[in-house]
Structures are given as structure tokens and as C-alpha cells.
XYZ file of C-alpha atoms in Angstrom:
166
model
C -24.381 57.458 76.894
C -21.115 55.258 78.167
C -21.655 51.886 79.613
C -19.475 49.295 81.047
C -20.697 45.936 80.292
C -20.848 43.324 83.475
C -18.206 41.114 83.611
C -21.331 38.085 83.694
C -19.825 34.645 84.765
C -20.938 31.782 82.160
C -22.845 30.161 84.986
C -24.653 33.452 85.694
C -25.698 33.927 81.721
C -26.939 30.226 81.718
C -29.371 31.255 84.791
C -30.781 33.703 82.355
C -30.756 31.462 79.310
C -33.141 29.209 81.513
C -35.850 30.713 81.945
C -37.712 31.457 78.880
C -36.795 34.345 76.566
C -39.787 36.551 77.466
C -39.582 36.558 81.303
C -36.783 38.540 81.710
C -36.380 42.195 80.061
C -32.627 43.872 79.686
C -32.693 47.318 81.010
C -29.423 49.598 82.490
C -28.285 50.588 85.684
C -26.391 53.537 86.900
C -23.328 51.992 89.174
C -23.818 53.957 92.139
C -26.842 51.715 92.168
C -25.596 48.594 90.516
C -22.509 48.790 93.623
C -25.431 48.813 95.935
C -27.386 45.386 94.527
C -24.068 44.373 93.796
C -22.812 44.122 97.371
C -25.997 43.225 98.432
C -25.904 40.012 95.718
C -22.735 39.310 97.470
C -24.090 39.716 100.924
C -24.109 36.934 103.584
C -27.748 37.565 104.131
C -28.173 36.505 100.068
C -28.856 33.157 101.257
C -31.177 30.538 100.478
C -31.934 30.478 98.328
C -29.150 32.874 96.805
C -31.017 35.591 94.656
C -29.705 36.883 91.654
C -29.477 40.685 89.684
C -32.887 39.994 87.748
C -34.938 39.097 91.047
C -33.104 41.837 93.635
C -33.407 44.271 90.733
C -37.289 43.385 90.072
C -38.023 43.560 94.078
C -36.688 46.977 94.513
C -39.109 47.750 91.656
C -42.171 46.044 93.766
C -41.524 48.055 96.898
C -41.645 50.891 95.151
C -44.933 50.094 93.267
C -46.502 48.639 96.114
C -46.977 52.099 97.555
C -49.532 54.922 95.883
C -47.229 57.269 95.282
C -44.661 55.166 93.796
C -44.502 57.639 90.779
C -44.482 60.677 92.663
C -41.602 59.381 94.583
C -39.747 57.907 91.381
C -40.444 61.437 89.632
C -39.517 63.299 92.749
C -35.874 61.379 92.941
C -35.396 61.831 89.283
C -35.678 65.546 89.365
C -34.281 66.154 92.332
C -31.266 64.071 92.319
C -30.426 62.033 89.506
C -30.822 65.205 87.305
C -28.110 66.312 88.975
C -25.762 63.513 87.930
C -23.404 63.917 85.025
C -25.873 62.386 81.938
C -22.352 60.396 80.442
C -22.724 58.307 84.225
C -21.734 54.888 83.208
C -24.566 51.985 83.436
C -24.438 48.341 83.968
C -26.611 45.972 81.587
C -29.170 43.916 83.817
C -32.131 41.733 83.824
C -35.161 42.028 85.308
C -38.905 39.736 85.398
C -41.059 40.971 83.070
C -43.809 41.907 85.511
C -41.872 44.686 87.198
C -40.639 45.663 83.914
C -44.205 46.210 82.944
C -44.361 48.462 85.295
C -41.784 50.745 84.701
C -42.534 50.526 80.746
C -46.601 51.491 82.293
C -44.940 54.697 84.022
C -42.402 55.831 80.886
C -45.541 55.580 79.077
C -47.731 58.052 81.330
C -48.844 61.802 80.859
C -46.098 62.554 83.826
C -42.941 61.315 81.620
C -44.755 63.323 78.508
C -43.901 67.003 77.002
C -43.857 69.400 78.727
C -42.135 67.443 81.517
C -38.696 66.305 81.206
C -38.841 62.715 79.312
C -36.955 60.194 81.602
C -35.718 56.627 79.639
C -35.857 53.336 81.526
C -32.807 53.249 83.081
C -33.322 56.216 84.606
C -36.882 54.656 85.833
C -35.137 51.438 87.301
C -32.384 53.262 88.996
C -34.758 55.511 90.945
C -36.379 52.426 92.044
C -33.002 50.999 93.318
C -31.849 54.426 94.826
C -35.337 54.993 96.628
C -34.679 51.057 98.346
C -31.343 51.772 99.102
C -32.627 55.167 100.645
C -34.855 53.352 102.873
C -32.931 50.698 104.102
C -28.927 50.343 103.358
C -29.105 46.909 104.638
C -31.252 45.179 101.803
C -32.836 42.914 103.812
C -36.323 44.626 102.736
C -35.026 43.624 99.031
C -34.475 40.412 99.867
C -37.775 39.678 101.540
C -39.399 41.407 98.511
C -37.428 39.153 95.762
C -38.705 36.037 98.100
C -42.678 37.622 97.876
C -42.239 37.881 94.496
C -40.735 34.406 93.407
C -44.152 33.194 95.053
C -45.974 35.192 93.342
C -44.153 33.757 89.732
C -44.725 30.364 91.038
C -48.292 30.477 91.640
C -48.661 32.386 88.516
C -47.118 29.787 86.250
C -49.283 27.436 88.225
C -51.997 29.049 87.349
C -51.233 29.571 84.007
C -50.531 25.631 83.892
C -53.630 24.311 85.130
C -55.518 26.817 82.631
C -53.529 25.101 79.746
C -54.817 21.567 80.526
């Protein structure tokens, strides 16, 4: 499999390095998709507060999931299109919260990515997510609502984590 590595600014890796080593998970991207978040990362609407890869990655993710036939539609994608693409398709390294990673790792784990069906890795799993976004809305603005619902939702859980602690 080729990659191209992300040409991450220092600033950008320190982010990461914040947060503790555990919330985030590295996964891949194909760059027709990475282009996509990319431009949308870069996007005048990306404003306030400015989201980055690991939370505009993880919210295309959560729209996905947040439907009932979120593997039937990843599945469906994968075999339909991204089968189609030349398997040597370069991929970016990326971040995303662990939560949506979970996930993904939940559905590569299922009876439908088993023998005798085709076995799909995570990358191909996160990119599906991204294409089926981008497929519903090549605006964003639906991933950047999501990443917003879901920084909440990471707040209140550390809260609720914190006050259990005490």
C-alpha cells in the first residue's frame, strides 16, 4: 500500500500531543477524501472555533453511525465504489477521537467484514464514512455541526468522568 505522509505543521502535531495519548487513534485516508476534509479544514465556514482533521474526521464518522443502516451504507460504498479504485491509491495518516474509532474498530470486527465476504481494513472503513458525508452534502457544513455535537458530547463526558473520580 503507498502513502504520502501529511506535511503536519509543528503547531498542528502539538494539538495532538495535548490531549492525552489514548483519545486520539491514527488511522489512513484515501486523498480523494482527505482533499475533501482538507478544503473543508481550510474553509471559511471552519470557524470558531476552528476544527481540526481528528474532530472533522470523527464527525463524518458520527453521521454515519447515527443512522441504522450505517453499515449497510458503509458496506454498500465499499463494494460498490471504492472496490473499484486502484488498491496502490495513496492515503494520508490522520487522527481521529477514540469514540468514533470504536466504532469503526466495532464494524471491522463484525460477521459482515468476516469470510466469506470481502475483509475491508480501517482505512477503507473511515474513508467510506468521509465519502458517504461528502456524498450528502459537498458543502460540509453538516460536518461541521457534527464535530461541534460531538466536542459537547467529550466535554460532558470528561465531566462526568471527573466528578466520578472525586
Amino acid at each position: 500500500m503507498s502513502t504520502s505522509m501529511p506535511n503536519t505543521s509543528h503547531a498542528a502535531r502539538a494539538d495532538l500531543s495535548a490531549a492525552a495519548p489514548s483519545d486520539v487513534v491514527e488511522t489512513r485516508l484515501w486523498m480523494e477524501e482527505h482533499m475533501w476534509l482538507y478544503a473543508l479544514l481550510r474553509s471559511s465556514d471552519n470557524v470558531a472555533p476552528t476544527f481540526r482533521f481528528p474532530d472533522l474526521l470523527s464527525a463524518c464518522v458520527a453521521i454515519v453511525f447515527d443512522r441504522d443502516d450505517a453499515a449497510e451504507r458503509i458496506f454498500g460504498f465499499l463494494g460498490t465504489s471504492l472496490v473499484l479504485r486502484a488498491p496502490t491509491t495513496p492515503r494520508r495518516r490522520e487522527s481521529l477521537w477514540r469514540p468514533q474509532y470504536e466504532l469503526l474498530h466495532d464494524l471491522q470486527c463484525s460477521p459482515a467484514n468476516k469470510h466469506p465476504n470481502p475483509k475491508f481494513q480501517l482505512d477503507q472503513l473511515t474513508t467510506a464514512c468521509v465519502a458517504l458525508c461528502r456524498q450528502e452534502g459537498e458543502s460540509g457544513a453538516a460536518v461541521l455541526r457534527q464535530a461541534r455535537r460531538n466536542m459537547v458530547q467529550r466535554h460532558a463526558s470528561a465531566q462526568g468522568a471527573s466528578r466520578y473520580a472525586r
